[in-house]
Coordinates of C-alpha atoms and ligand atoms in Angstrom, one line a residue:
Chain A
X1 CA -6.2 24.6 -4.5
X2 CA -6.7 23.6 -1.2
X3 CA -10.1 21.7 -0.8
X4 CA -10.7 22.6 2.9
X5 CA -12.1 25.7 4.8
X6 CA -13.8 26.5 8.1
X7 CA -13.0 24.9 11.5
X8 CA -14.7 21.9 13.1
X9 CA -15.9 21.2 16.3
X10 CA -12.8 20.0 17.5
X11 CA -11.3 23.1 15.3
X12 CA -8.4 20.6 14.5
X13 CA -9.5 19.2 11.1
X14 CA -11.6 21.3 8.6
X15 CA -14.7 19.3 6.8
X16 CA -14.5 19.9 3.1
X17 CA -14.9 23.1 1.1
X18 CA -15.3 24.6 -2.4
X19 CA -15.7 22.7 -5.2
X20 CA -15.3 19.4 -3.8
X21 CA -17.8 20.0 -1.1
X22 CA -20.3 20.9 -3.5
X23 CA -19.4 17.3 -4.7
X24 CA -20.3 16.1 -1.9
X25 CA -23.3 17.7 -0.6
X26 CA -24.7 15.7 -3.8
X27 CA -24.8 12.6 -1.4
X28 CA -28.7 11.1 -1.4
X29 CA -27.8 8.2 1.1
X30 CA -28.2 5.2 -1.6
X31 CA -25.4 3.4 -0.2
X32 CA -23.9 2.7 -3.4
X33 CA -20.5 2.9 -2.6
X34 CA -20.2 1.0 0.7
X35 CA -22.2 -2.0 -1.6
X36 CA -19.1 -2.2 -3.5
X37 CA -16.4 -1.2 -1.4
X38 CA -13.6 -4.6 -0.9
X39 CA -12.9 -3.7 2.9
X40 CA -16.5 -2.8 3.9
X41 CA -16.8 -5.5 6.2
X42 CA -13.5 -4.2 8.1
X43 CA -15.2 -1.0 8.4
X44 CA -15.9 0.7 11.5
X45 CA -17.5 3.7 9.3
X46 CA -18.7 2.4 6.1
X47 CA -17.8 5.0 3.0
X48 CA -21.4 6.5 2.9
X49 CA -21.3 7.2 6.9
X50 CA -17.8 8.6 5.7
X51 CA -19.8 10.9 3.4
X52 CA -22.7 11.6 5.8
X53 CA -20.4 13.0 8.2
X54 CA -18.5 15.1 6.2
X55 CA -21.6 16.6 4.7
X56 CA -22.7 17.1 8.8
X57 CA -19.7 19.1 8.9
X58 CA -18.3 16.2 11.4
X59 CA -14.9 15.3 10.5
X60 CA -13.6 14.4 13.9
X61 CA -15.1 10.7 13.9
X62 CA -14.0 10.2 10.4
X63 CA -10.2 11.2 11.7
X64 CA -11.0 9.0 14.8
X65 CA -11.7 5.7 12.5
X66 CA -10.1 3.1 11.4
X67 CA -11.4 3.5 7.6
X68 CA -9.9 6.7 7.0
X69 CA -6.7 4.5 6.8
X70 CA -8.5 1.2 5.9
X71 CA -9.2 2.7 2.9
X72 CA -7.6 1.1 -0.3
X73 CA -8.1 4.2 -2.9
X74 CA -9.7 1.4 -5.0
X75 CA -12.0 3.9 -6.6
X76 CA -14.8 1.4 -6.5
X77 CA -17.0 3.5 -4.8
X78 CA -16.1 6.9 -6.9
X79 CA -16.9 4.7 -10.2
X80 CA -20.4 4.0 -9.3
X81 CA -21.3 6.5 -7.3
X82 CA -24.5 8.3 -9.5
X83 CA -23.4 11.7 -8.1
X84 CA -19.6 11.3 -8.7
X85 CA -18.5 11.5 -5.3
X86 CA -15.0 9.6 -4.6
X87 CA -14.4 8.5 -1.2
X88 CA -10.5 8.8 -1.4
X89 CA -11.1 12.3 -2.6
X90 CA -12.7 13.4 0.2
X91 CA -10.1 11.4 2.6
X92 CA -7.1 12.5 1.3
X93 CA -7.6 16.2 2.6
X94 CA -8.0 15.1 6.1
X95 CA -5.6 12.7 6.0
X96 CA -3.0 15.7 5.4
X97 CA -4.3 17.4 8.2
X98 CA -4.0 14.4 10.4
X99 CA -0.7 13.4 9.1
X100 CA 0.0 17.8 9.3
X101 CA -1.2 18.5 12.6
X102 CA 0.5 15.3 14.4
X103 CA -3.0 14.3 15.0
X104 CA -3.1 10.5 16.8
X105 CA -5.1 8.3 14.8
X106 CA -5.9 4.6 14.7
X107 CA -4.4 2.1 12.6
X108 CA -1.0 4.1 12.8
X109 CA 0.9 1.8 10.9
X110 CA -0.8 2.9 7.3
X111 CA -0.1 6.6 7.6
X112 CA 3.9 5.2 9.0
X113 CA 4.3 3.5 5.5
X114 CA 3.3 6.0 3.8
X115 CA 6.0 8.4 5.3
X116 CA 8.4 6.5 4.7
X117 CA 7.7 5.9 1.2
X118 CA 8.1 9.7 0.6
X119 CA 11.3 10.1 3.1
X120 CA 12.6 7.4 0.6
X121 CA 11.6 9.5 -2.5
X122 CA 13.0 12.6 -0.7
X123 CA 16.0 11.2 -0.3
X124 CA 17.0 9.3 -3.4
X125 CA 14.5 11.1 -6.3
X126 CA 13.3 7.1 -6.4
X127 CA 11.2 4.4 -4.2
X128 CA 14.4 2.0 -3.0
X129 CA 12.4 -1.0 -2.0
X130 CA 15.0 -2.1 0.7
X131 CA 15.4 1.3 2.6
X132 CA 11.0 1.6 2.4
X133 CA 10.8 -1.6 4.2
X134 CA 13.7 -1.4 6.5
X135 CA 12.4 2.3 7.4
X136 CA 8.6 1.0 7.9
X137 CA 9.9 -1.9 9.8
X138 CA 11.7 0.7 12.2
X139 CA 9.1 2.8 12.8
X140 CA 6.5 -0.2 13.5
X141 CA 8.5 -2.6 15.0
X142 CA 7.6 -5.4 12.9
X143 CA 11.3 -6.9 12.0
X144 CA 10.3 -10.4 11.4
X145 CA 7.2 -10.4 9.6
X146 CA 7.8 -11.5 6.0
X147 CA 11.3 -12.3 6.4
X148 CA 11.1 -15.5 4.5
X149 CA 9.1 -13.7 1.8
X150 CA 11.8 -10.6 1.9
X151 CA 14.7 -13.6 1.6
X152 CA 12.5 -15.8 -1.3
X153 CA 12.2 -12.2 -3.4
X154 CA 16.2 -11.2 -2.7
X155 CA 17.2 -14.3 -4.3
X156 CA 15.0 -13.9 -6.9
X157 CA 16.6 -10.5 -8.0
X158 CA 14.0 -8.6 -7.1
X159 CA 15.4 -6.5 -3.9
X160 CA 18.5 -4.9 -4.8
X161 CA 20.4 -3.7 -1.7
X162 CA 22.2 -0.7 -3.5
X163 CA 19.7 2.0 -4.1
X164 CA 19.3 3.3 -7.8
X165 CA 19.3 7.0 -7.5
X166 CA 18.2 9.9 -10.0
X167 CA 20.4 12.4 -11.1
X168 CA 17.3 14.7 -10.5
X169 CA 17.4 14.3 -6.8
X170 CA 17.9 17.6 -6.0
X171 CA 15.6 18.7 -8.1
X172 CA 13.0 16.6 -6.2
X173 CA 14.4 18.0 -3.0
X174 CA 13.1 21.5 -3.8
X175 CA 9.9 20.1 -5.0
X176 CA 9.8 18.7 -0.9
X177 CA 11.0 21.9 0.2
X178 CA 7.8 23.5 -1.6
X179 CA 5.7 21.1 0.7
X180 CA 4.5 20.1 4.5
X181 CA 7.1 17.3 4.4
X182 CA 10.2 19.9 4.0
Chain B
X1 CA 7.7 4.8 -34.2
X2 CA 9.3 6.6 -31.3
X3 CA 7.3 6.4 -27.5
X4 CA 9.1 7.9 -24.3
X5 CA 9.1 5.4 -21.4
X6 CA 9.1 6.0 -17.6
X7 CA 9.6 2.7 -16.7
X8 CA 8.8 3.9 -12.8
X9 CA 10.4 2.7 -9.7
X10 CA 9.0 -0.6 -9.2
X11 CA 10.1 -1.7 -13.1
X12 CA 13.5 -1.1 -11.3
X13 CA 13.5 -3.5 -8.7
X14 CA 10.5 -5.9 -7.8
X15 CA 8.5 -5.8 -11.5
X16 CA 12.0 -5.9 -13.2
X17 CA 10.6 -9.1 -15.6
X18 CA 7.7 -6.6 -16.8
X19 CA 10.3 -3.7 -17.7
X20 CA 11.9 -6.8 -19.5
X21 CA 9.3 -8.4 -21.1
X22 CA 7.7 -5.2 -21.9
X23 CA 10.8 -3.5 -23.7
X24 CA 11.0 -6.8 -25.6
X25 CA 7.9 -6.9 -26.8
X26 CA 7.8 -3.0 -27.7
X27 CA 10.7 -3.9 -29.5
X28 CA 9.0 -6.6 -31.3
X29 CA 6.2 -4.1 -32.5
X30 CA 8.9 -2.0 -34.2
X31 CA 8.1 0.8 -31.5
X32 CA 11.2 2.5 -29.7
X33 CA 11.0 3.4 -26.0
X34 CA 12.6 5.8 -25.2
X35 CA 13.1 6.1 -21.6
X36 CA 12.7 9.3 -20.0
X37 CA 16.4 10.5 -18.8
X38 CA 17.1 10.8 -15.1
X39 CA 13.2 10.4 -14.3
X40 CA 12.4 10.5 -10.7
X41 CA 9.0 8.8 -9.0
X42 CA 5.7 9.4 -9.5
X43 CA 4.6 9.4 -5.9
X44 CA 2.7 6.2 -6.4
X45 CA 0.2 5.8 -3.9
X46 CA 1.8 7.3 -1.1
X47 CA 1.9 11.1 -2.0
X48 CA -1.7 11.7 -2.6
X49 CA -2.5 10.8 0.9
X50 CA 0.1 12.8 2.4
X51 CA 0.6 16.3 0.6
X52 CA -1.6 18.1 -2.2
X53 CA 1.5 19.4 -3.8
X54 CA 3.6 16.6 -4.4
X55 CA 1.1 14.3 -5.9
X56 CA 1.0 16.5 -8.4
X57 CA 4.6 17.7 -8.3
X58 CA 6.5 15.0 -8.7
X59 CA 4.3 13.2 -11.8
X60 CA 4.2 16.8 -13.0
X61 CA 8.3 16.8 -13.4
X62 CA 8.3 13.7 -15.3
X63 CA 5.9 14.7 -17.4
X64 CA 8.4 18.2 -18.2
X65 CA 10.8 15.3 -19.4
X66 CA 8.8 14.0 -21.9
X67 CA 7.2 16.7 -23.1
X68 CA 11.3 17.9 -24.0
X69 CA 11.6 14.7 -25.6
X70 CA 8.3 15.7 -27.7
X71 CA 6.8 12.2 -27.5
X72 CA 4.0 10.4 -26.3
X73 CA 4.9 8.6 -22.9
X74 CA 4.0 5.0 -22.1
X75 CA 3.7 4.3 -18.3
X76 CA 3.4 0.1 -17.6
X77 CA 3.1 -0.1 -14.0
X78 CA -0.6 1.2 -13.6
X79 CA -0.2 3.1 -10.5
X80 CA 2.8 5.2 -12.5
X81 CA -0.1 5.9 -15.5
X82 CA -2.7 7.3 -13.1
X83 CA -0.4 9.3 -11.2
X84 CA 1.2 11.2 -14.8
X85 CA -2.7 11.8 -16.5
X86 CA -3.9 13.2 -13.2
X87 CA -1.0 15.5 -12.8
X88 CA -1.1 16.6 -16.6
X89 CA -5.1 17.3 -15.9
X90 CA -4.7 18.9 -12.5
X91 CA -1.8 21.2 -14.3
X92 CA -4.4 22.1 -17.0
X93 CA -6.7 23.3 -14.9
X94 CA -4.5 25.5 -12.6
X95 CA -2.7 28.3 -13.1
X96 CA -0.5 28.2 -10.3
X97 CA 0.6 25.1 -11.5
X98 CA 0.6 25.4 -14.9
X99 CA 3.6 28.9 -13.8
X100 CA 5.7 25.7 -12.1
X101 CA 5.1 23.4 -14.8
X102 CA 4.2 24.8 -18.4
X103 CA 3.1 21.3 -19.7
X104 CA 1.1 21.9 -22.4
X105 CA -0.8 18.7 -22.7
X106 CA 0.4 18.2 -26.4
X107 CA 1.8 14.8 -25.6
X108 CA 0.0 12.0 -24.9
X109 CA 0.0 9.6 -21.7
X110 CA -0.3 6.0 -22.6
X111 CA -1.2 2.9 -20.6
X112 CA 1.0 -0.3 -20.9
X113 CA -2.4 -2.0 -21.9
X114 CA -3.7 1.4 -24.4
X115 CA -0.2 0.7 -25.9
X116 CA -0.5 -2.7 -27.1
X117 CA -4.6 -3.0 -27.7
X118 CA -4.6 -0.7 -30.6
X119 CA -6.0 -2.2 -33.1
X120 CA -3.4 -2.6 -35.7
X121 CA -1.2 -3.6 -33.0
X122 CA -3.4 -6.3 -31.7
X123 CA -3.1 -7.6 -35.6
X124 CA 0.6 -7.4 -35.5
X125 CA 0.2 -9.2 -32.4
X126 CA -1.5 -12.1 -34.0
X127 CA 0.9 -12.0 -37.1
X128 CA 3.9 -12.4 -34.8
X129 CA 2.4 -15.1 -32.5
X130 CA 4.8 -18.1 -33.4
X131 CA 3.8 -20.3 -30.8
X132 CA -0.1 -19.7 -30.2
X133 CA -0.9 -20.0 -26.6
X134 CA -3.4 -22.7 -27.2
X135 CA -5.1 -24.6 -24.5
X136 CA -3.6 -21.9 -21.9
X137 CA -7.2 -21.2 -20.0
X138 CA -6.2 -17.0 -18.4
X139 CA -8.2 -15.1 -16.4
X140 CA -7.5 -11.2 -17.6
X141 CA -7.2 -9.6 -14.3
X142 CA -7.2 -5.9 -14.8
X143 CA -7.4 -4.3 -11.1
X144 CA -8.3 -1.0 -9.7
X145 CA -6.2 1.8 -11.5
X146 CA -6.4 0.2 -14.8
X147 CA -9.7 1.1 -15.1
X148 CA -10.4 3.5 -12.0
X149 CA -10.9 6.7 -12.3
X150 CA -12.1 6.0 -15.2
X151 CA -12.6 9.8 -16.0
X152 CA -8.7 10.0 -15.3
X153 CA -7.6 6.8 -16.6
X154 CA -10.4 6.2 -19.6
X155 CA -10.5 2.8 -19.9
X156 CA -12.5 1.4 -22.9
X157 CA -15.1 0.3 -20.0
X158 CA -14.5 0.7 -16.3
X159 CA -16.8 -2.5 -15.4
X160 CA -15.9 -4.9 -18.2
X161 CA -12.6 -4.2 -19.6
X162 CA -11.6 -6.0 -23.0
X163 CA -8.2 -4.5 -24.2
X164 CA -6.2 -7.5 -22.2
X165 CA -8.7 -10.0 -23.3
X166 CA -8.2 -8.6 -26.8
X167 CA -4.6 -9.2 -26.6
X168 CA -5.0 -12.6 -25.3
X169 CA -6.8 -13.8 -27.9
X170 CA -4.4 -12.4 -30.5
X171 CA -1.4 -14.2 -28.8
X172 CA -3.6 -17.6 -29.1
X173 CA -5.1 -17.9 -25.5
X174 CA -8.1 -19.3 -23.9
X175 CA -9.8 -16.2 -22.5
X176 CA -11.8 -17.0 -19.6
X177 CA -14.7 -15.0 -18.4
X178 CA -15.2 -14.2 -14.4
X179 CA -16.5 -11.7 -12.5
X180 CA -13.5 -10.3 -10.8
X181 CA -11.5 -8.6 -13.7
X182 CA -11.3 -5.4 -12.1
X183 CA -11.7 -6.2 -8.2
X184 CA -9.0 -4.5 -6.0
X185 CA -6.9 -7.1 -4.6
X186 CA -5.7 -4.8 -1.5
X187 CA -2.3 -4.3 -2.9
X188 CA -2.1 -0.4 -1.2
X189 CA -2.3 -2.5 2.3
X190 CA 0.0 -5.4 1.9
X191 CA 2.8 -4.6 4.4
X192 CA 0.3 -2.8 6.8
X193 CA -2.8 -5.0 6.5
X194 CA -1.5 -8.4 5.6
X195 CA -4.4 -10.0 7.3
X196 CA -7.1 -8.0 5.2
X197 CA -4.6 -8.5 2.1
X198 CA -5.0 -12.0 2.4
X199 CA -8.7 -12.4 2.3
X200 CA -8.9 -10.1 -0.9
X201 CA -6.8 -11.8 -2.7
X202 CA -7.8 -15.5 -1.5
X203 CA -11.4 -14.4 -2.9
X204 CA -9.2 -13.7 -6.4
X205 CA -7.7 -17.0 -6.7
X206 CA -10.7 -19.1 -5.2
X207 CA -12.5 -17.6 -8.3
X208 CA -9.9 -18.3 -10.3
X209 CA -10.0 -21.8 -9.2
X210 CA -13.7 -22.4 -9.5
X211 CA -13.8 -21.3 -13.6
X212 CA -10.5 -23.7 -13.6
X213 CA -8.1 -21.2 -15.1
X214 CA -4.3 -22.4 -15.5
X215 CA -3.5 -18.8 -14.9
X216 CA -4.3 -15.3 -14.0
X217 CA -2.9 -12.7 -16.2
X218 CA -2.1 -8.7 -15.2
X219 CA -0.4 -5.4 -16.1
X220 CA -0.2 -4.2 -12.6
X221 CA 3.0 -4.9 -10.8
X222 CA 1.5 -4.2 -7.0
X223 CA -1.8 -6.7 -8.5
X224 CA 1.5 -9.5 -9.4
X225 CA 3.8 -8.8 -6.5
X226 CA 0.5 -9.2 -4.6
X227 CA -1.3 -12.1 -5.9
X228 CA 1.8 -14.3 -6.8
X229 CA 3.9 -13.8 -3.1
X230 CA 0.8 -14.1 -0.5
X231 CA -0.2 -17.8 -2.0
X232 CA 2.1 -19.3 0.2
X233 CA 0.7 -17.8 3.5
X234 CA -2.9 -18.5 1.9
X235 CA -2.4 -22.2 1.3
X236 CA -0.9 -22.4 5.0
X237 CA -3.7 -20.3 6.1
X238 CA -6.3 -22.6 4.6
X239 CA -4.9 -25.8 4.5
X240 CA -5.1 -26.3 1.2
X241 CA -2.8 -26.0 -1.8
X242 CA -2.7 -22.4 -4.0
X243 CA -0.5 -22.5 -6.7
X244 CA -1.9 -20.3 -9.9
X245 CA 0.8 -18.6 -12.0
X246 CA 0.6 -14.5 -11.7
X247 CA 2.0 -13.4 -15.6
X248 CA 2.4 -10.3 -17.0
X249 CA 0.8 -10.1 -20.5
X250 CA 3.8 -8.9 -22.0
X251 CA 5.7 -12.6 -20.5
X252 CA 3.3 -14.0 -22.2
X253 CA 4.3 -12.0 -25.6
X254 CA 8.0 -13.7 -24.9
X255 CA 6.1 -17.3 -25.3
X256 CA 4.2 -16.1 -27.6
X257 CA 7.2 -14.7 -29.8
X258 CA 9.6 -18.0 -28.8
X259 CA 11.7 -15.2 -26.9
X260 CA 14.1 -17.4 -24.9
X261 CA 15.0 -14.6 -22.3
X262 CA 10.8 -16.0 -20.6
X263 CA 13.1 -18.6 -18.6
X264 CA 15.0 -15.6 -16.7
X265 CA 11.5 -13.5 -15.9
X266 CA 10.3 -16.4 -15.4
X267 CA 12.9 -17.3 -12.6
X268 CA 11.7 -14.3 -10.9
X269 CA 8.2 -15.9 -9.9
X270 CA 7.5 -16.9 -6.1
X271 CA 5.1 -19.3 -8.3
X272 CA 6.8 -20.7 -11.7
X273 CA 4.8 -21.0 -14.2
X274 CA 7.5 -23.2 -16.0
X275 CA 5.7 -26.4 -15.5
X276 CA 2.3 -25.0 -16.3
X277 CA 3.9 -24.2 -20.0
X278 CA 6.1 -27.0 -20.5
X279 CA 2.8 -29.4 -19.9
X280 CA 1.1 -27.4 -22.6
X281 CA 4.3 -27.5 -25.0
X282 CA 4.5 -23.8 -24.8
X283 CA 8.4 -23.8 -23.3
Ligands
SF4_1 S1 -22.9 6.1 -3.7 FE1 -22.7 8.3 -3.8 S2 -24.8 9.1 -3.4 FE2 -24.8 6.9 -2.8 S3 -24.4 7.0 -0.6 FE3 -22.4 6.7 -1.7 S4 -21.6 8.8 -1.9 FE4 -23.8 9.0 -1.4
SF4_2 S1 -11.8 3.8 -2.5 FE1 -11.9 3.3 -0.4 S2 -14.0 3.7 0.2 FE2 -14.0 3.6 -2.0 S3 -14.6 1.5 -2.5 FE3 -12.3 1.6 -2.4 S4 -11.7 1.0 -0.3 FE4 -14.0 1.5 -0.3

């Protein structure tokens, strides 16, 4: 099941292997995907540099970029790609053995979120919008950003300050405990 | 007819006038939902970047629940749809996981928009329509994971999608064409890329603008929450005034229908599309 292999050169983050390496080594260079891909011009590694690399067997500048994170999972560039290759596909792997191996990484505030969406799912068996942001805004230090819009969307109904949570919960505890994020 | 529902976390809390409006109208249709007991979240799009198991684990034991139930489940919230057909493909094709969760892939895993855009539906649609939606010009705005993957998701086509402009038209609506029905508008980023969220989705509304739609019209709740709450910064960004109406399709069923309860989802807006109706004699 799991999609990566042999060391790098930094030994810290494998390049892909298997089955979705074969995917990859597909790549012909058309630039396809980066055509189409929304943040592109945000980019410090465009997707098919992204792709280049990993086929090179160089991982460690994707894990040092900022698009690893920058990247929306839009699928744009897996859609139109004529060899099938999905850039989030071939990010998500290294992105668990970033988040795995502690590894520092630009544009730290994406992979922050994204913890604390699952320590909220860990926790409750649901998303509670409330605790996400509070945890996020924590961890980042960004209290005041969107307040008025956080405020506008309370009285609106839309944040609820109780958390709804499953009866399952403990259930999706030992679906955690199975996992790195025990 | 009897569908399972996993309404999904956001449906709870910031989409709560799309689990509304969409029960309504289900109900409408003569289908009954019947949500999934005690279901827990799908991972969304958080647990795909962070851990190979859960993003399959945790659609995987919602799918266990309907698959008990023994009926098809319908998913609105896009993101909650892609996450439940990958797991039930990823379980088919592995053993390991097929011993933790012996889904057997009899049930199927509906869309929201797959739902309503079958074509007896979209009839029934038409037949119900007691207040046509006429002279309401809507963009159909269908988003990433609608229509992407499309060998996960299988829309009817990943680059021009028609079952929202299908159902559109059946409710009495203008149906606009643009170029930007299935552009991402940066939703996955908006707490931790604002900046970069802002441009996407200013390119959205300016084209909006330019073919002069009243409104744009989505399934997805991150698209909505997206599009309707970042107008404000936008038009303070830019100087100049953004102010289209974000709706779900199934709100506009409740016009549609006459439903009465459209003020109260309505209500939950950042932008109101009340006076865009009422000056079209639609509320
Ligand atoms: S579209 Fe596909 S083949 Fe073309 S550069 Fe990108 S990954 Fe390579
Ligand atoms: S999935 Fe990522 S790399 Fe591919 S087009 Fe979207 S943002 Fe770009």
């Amino acid at each position: 099941m799991q999609q990566t292999g042999s060391s790098t050169r930094s030994g810290k983050v494998a390049p892909p292997s298997g089955e979705l390496a074969s995917i990859v080594n597909q790549c012909y260079q058309c630039g396809k995907c980066s055509a189409g891909c929304p943040v592109a011009p945000e980019m410090d590694l465009l997707p098919h540099q992204m792709v280049r690399l990993a086929v090179m067997g160089d991982v460690d500048r994707i894990v040092q970029s900022k698009s690893i994170w920058l990247c929306l999972t839009c699928h744009t560039c897996g859609a139109r790609c004529p060899n099938g290759i999905d850039v989030p596909a071939l990010l998500d792997p290294i992105r668990h053995q970033i988040l795995r191996g502690n590894i520092e990484t630009r544009e730290p505030q994406v992979p922050a979120f994204h913890n604390a969406f699952m320590k909220t799912v860990r926790r409750f068996g649901r998303v509670h919008e409330l605790s996400l942001i509070g945890a996020y805004k924590m961890k980042t230090k960004t209290f005041f950003d969107d307040m008025k819009l956080g405020w506008e969307m309370f009285r609106r109904g839309k944040i609820h300050i109780m958390p709804h949570s499953s009866k399952r919960k403990a259930e999706v505890r030992e679906l955690f405990n199975k996992s790195s994020m025990k | 007819m009897e569908i399972s529902y996993y309404p999904g976390c956001t449906l709870t809390g910031s989409a709560r006038e799309l689990d509304e409006s969409f029960r309504a109208a289900a109900g409408k249709l003569g289908l009954t939902l019947k949500e999934l007991p005690d279901w827990t979240c799908c991972g969304a799009s958080s647990a795909h970047m962070v851990d190979e198991f859960l993003e399959t684990a945790l659609p995987a034991s919602d799918l266990m629940l309907a698959q008990q139930l023994g009926l098809d489940v319908v998913a609105p919230c896009a993101a909650c749809h892609l996450r439940l057909k990958a797991a039930a493909i990823k379980i088919a094709q592995d053993e390991q996981l097929q011993a933790e969760f012996p889904f057997k892939g009899e049930i199927k895993v509906l869309s929201g928009l797959e739902m309503f855009a079958d074509e007896d539906r979209v009839a029934k649609l038409r037949e119900l329509t007691a207040k046509p939606l006429q002279g309401l010009r809507v963009v159909p705005y269908y988003g990433c994971l609608a229509v992407r993957p499309p060998e996960i998701v299988e829309p009817d086509d990943p680059e021009n999608p028609m079952q929202m402009d299908r159902v559109l038209d059946a409710l009495g609506a203008e149906v606009v064409d643009w170029p930007y029905k299935t552009d991402c508008c940066g939703g996955s980023l908006a707490l931790t890329r604002t900046d970069m969220v802002l441009k996407l989705s200013r390119k959205l509304l300016d084209m909006a603008k330019l073919v002069e739609a009243d409104a744009m019209v989505t399934f997805c709740p991150m698209c909505q929450a997206n599009l309707d709450t970042r107008q404000e910064d936008i038009s303070r960004e830019t100087g100049s005034l953004y102010q289209i109406p974000v709706l779900y399709v199934t709100e506009l069923m409740g016009v549609a229908f006459k439903d009465l309860r459209v003020r109260t989802w309505f209500g939950k807006h950042m932008v109101s599309p009340e006076k865009l109706l009422a000056s079209k004699g639609l509320i």
